[in-house]
PDB file of C-alpha atoms and ligand atoms in Angstrom:
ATOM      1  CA  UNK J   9      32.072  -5.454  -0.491  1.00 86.00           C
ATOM      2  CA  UNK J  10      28.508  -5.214   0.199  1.00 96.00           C
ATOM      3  CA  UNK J  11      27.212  -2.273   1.438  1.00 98.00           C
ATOM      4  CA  UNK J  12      25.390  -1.924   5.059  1.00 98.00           C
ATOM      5  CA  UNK J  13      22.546   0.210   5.827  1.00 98.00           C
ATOM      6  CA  UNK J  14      21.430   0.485   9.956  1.00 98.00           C
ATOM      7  CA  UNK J  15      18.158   1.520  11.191  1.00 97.00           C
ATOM      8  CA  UNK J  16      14.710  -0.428  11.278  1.00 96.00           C
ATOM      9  CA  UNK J  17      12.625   0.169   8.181  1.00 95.00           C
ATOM     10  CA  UNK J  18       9.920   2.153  10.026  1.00 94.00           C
ATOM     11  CA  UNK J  19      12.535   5.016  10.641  1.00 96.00           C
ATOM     12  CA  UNK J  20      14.587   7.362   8.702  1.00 98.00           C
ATOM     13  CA  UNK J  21      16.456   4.292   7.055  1.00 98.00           C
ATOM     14  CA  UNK J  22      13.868   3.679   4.875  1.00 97.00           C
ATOM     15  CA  UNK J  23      14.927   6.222   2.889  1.00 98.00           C
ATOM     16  CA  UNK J  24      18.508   4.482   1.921  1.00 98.00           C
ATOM     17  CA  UNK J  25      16.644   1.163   1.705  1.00 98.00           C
ATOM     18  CA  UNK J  26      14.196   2.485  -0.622  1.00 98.00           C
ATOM     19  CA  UNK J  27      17.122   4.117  -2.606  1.00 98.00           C
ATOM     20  CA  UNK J  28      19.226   0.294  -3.038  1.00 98.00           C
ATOM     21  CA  UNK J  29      15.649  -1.376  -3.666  1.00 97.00           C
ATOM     22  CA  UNK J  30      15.136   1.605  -6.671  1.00 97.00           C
ATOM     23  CA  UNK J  31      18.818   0.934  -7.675  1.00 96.00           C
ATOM     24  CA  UNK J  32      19.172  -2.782  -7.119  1.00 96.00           C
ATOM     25  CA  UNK J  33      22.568  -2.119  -5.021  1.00 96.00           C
ATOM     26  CA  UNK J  34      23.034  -5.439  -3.206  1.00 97.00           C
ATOM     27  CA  UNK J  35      22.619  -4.518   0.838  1.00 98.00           C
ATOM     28  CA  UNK J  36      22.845  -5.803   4.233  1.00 98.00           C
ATOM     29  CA  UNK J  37      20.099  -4.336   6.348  1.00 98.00           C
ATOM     30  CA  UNK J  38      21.116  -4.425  10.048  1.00 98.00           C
ATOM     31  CA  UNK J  39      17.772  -3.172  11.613  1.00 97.00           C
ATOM     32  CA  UNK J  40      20.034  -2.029  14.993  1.00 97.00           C
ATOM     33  CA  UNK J  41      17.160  -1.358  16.934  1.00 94.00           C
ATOM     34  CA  UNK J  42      16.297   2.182  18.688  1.00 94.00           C
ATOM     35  CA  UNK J  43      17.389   1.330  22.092  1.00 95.00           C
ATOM     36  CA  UNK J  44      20.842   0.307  20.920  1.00 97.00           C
ATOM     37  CA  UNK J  45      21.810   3.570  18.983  1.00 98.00           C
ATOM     38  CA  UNK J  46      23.779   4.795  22.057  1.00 97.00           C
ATOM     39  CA  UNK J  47      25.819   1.826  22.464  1.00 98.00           C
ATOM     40  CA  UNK J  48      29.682   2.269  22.393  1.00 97.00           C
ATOM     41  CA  UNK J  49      29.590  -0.112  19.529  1.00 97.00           C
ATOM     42  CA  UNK J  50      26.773   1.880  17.500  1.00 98.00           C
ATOM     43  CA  UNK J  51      28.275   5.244  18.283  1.00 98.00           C
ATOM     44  CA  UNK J  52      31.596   4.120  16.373  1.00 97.00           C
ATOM     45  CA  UNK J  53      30.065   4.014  13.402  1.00 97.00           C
ATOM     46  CA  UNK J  54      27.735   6.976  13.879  1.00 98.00           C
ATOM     47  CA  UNK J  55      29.029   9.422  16.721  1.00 98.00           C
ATOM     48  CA  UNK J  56      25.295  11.095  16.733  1.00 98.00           C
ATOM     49  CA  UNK J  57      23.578   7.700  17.794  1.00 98.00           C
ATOM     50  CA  UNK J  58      21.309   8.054  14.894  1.00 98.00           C
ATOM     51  CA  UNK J  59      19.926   5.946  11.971  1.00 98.00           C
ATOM     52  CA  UNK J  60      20.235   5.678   9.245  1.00 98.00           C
ATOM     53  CA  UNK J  61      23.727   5.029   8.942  1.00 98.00           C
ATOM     54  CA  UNK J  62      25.978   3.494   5.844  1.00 98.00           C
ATOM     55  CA  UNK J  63      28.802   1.509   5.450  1.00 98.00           C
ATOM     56  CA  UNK J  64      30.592   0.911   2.343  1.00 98.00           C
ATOM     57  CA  UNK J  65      33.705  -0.635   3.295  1.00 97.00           C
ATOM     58  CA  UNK J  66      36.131   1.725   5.317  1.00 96.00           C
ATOM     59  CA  UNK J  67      33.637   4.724   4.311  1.00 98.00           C
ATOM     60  CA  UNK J  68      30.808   5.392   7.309  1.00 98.00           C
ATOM     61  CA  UNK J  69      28.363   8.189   6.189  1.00 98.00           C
ATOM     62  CA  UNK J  70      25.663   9.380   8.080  1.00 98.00           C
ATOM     63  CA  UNK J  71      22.407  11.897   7.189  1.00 98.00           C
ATOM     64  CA  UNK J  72      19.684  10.257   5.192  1.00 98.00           C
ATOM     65  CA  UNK J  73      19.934  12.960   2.265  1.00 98.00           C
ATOM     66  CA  UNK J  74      23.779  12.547   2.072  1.00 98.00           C
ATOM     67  CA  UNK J  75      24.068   8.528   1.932  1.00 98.00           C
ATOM     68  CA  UNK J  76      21.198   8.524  -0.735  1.00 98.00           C
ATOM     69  CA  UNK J  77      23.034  11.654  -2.837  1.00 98.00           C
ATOM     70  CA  UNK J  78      26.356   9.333  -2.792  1.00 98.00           C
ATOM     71  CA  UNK J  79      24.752   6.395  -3.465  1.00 98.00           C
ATOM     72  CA  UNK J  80      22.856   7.586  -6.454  1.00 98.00           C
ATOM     73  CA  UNK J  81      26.140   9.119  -7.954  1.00 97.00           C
ATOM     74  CA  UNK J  82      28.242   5.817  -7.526  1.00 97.00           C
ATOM     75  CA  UNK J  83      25.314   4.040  -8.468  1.00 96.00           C
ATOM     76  CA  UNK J  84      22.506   5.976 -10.329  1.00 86.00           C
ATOM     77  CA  UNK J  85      21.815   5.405 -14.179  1.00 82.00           C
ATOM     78  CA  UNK J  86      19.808   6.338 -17.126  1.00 77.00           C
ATOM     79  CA  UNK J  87      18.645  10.081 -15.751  1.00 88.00           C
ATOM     80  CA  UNK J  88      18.506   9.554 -12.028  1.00 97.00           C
ATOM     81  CA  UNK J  89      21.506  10.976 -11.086  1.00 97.00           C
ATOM     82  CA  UNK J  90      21.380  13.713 -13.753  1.00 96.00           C
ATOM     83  CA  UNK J  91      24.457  14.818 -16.042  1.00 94.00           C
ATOM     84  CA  UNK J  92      24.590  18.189 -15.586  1.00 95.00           C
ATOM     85  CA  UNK J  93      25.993  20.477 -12.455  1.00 96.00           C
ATOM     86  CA  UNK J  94      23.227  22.370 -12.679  1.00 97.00           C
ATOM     87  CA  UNK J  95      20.831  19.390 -12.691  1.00 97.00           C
ATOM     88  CA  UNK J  96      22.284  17.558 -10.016  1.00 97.00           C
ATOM     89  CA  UNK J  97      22.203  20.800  -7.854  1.00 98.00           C
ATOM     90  CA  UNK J  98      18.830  20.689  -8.181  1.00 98.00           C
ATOM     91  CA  UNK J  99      18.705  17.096  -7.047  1.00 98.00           C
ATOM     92  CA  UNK J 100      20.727  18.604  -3.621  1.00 98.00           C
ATOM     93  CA  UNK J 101      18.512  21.741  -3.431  1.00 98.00           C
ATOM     94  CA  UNK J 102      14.915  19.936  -3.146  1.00 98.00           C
ATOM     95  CA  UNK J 103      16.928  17.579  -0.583  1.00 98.00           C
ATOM     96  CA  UNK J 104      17.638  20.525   1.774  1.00 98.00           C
ATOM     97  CA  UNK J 105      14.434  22.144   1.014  1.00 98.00           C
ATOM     98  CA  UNK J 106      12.431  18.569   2.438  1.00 98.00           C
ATOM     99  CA  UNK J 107      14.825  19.140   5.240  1.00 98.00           C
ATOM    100  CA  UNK J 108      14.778  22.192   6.354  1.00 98.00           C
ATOM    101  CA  UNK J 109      11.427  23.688   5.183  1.00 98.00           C
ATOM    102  CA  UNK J 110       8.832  20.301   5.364  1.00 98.00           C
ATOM    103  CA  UNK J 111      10.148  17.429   7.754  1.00 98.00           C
ATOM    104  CA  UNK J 112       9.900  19.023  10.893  1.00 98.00           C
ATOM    105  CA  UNK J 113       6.196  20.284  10.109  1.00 98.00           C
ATOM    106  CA  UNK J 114       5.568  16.834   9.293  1.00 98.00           C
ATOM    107  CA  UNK J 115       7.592  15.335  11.712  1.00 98.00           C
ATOM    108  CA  UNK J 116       5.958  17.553  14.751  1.00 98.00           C
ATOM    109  CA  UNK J 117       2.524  16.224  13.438  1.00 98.00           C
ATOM    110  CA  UNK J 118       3.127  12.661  13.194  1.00 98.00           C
ATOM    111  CA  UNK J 119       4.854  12.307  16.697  1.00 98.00           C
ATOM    112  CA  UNK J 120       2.247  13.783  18.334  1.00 98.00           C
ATOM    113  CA  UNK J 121      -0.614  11.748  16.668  1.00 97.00           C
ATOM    114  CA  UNK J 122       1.130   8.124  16.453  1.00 97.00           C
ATOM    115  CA  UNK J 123       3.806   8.224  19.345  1.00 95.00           C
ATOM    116  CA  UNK J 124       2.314  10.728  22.175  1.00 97.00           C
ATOM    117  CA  UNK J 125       0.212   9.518  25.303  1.00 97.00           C
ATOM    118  CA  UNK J 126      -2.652  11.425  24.872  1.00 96.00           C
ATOM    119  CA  UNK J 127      -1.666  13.253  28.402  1.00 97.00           C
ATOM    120  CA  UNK J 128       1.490  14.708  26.705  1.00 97.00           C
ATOM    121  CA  UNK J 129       0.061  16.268  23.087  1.00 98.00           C
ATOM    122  CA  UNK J 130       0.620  19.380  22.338  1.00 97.00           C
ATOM    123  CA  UNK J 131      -2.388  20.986  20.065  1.00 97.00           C
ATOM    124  CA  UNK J 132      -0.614  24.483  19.849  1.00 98.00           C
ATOM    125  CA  UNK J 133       2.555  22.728  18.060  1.00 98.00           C
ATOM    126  CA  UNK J 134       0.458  20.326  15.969  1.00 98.00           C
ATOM    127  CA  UNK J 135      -1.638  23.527  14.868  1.00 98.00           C
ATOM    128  CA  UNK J 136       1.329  25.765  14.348  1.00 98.00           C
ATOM    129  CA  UNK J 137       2.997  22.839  12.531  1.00 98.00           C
ATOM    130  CA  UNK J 138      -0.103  22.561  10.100  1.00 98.00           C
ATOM    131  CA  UNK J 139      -0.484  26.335   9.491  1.00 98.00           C
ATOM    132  CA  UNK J 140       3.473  26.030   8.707  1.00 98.00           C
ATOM    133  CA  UNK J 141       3.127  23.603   5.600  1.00 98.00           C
ATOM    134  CA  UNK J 142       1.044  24.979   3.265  1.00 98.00           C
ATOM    135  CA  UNK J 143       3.613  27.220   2.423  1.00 98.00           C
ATOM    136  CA  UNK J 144       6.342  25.192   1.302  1.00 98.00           C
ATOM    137  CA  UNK J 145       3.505  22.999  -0.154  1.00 98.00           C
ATOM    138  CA  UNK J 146       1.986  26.171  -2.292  1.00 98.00           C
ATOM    139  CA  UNK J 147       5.975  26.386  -3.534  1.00 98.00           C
ATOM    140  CA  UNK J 148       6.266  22.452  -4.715  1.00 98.00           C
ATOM    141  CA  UNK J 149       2.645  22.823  -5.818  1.00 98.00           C
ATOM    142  CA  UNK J 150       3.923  25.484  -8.524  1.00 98.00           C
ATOM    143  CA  UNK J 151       7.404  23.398  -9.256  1.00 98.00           C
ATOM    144  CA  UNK J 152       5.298  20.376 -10.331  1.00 98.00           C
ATOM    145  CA  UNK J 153       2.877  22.224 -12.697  1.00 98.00           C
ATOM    146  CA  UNK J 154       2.896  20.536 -15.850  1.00 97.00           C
ATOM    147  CA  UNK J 155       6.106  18.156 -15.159  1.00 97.00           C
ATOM    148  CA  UNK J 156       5.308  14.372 -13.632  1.00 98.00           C
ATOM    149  CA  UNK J 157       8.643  14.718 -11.375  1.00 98.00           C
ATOM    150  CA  UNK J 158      10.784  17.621 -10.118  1.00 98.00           C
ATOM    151  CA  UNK J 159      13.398  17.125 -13.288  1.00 98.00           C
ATOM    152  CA  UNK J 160      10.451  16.679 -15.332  1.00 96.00           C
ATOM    153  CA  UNK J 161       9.917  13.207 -17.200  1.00 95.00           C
ATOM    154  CA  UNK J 162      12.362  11.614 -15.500  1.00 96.00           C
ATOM    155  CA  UNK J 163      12.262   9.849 -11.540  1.00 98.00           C
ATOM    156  CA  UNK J 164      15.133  11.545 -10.334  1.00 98.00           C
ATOM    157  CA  UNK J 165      16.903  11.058  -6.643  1.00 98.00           C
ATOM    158  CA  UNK J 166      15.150  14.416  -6.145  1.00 98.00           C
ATOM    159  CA  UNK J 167      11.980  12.927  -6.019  1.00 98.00           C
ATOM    160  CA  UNK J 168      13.133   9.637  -4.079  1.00 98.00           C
ATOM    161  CA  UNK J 169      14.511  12.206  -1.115  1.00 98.00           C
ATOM    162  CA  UNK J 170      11.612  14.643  -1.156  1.00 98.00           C
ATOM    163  CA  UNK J 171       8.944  11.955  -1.505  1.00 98.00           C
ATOM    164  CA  UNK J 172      10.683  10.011   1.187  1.00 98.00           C
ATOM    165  CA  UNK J 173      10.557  13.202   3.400  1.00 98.00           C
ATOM    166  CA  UNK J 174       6.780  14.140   2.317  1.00 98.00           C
ATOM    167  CA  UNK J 175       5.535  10.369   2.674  1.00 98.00           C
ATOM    168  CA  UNK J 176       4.627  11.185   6.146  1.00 98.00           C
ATOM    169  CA  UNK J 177       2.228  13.245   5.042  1.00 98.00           C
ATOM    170  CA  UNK J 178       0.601   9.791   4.251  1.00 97.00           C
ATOM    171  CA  UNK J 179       0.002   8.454   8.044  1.00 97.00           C
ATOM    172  CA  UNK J 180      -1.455  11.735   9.075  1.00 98.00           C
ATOM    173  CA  UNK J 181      -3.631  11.773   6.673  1.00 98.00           C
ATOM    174  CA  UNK J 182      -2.540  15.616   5.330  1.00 98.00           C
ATOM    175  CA  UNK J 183      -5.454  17.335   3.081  1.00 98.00           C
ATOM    176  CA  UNK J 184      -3.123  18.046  -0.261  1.00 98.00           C
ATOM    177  CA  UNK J 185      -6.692  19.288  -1.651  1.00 98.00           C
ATOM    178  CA  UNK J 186      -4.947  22.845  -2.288  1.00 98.00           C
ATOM    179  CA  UNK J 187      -1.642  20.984  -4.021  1.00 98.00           C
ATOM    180  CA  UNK J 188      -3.140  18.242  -6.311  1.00 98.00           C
ATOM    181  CA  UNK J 189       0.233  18.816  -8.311  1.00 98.00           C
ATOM    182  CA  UNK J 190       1.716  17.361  -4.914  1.00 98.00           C
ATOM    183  CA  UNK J 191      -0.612  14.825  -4.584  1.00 98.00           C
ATOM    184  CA  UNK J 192      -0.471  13.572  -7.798  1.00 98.00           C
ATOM    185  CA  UNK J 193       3.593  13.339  -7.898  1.00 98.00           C
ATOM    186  CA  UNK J 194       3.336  11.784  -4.276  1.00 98.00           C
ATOM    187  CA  UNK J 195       1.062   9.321  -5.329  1.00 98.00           C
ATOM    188  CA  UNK J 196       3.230   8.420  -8.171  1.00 98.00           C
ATOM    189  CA  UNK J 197       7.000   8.025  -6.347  1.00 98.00           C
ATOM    190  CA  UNK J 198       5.113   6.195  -3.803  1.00 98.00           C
ATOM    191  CA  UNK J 199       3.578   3.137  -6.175  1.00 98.00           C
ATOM    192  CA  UNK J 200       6.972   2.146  -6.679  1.00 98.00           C
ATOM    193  CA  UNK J 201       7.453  -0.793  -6.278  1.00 97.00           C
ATOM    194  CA  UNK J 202      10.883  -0.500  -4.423  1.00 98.00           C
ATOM    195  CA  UNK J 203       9.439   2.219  -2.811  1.00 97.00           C
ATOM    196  CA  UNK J 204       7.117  -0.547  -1.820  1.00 95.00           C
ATOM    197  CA  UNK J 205       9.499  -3.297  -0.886  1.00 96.00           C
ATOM    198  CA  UNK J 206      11.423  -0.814   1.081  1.00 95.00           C
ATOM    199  CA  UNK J 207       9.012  -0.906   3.584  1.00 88.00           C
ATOM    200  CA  UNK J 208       8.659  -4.413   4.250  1.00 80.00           C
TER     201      UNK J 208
HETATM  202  N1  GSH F  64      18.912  14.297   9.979  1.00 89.48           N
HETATM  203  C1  GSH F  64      19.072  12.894  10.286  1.00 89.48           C
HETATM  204  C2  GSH F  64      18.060  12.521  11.360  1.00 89.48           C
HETATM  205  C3  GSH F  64      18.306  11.131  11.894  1.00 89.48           C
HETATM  206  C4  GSH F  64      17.313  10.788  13.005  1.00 89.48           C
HETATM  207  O1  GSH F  64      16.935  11.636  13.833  1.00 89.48           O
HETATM  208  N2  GSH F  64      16.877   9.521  13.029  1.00 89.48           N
HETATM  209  C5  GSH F  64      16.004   9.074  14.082  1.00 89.48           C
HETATM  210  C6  GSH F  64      15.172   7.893  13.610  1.00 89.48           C
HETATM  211  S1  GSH F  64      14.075   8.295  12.276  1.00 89.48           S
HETATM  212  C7  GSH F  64      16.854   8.574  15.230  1.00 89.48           C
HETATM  213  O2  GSH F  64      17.839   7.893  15.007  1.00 89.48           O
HETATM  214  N3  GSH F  64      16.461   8.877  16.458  1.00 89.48           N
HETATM  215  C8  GSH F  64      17.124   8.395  17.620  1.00 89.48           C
HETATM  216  C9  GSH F  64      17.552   9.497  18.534  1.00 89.48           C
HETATM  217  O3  GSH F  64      17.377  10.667  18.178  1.00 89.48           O
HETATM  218  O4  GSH F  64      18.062   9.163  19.597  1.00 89.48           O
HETATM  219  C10 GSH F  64      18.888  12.074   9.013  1.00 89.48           C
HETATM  220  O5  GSH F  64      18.089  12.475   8.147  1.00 89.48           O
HETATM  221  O6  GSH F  64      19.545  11.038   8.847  1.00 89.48           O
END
């Protein structure tokens, strides 16, 4: 049965559509639009009236990070879903760490610059947002020194989920000029072409 995938491409759900584009996993894409999230309907198949959301037969999963983990284990081959434990927890660990230590930086910044009447920004949060990321940027900085991706050689569902989270980065125009190890590995997950066609 083909799998679903709900949420409009210019949200969170890009991140599982760029995933099935890298994989070539057929899809159905039902862009369920924002206002409709908390629609008795909607919130049966994700009680937090969120996207994205997927649905793989009787199995409804919800968290961007989680349906793209699963899907590149039932799915992922040659290297990106690695063989090892210890590999694969790696693959987990940099999809926390965008979570919990760069998307709400990001996140905070974007908002306020692309979806905030200019009556309602707040500069103190945008600052303290932007004095927040060089931090965790210094850290990925040092994990990419001499490797092309986080696993090293290889485009790994690490670097799909971090460079999913960190491709926001893009609209706001964030100076990487201290991390060109960031830059440069950003630049490269995001010329793919699924990546790409994703987005459309
Ligand atoms: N941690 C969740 C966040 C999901 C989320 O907040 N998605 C946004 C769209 S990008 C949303 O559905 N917002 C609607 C709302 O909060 O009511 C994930 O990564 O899947």
């Amino acid at each position: 049965m083909t799998i679903k995938i709900y949420g409009p491409s210019a949200s969170r759900a890009s991140r599982a559509l760029w995933i099935v584009h890298e994989l070539g996993i057929p899809f159905e894409h039902i862009a369920v639009e924002m206002k409709d999230l908390k629609s008795p309907e909607y919130l049966k198949i994700n009680p937090n009236g969120k996207v994205p959301t997927l649905v793989d037969g009787d199995f409804k999963l919800f968290e961007s990070m989680a349906i793209n983990l699963y899907l590149a284990e039932k799915h992922g081959k040659e290297g990106f879903f690695p063989a090892s434990a210890e590999d694969r927890a790696i693959c987990t660990q940099w999809s926390f760490w965008g979570m919990t230590e760069v998307e709400k930086s990001l996140l905070t910044v974007l908002i306020d610059m692309f979806m905030t009447p200019p009556d309602k920004k707040k500069p103190e949060a945008v600052a303290e947002a932007l004095k927040a990321l060089p931090k965790p940027f210094g850290v990925l900085n040092g994990a990419l020194e001499g490797r092309e991706y986080l696993l090293g050689t290889k485009f790994t569902v690490a670097d799909l989920n971090l460079a999913s989270i960190c491709s926001w980065a893009k609209p706001i125009k964030y100076d990487f000029g201290p991390f060109p190890n960031v830059q440069a590995w950003l630049d490269r997950c995001l010329s793919r072409p699924a990546y790409k066609a994703a987005r459309k």
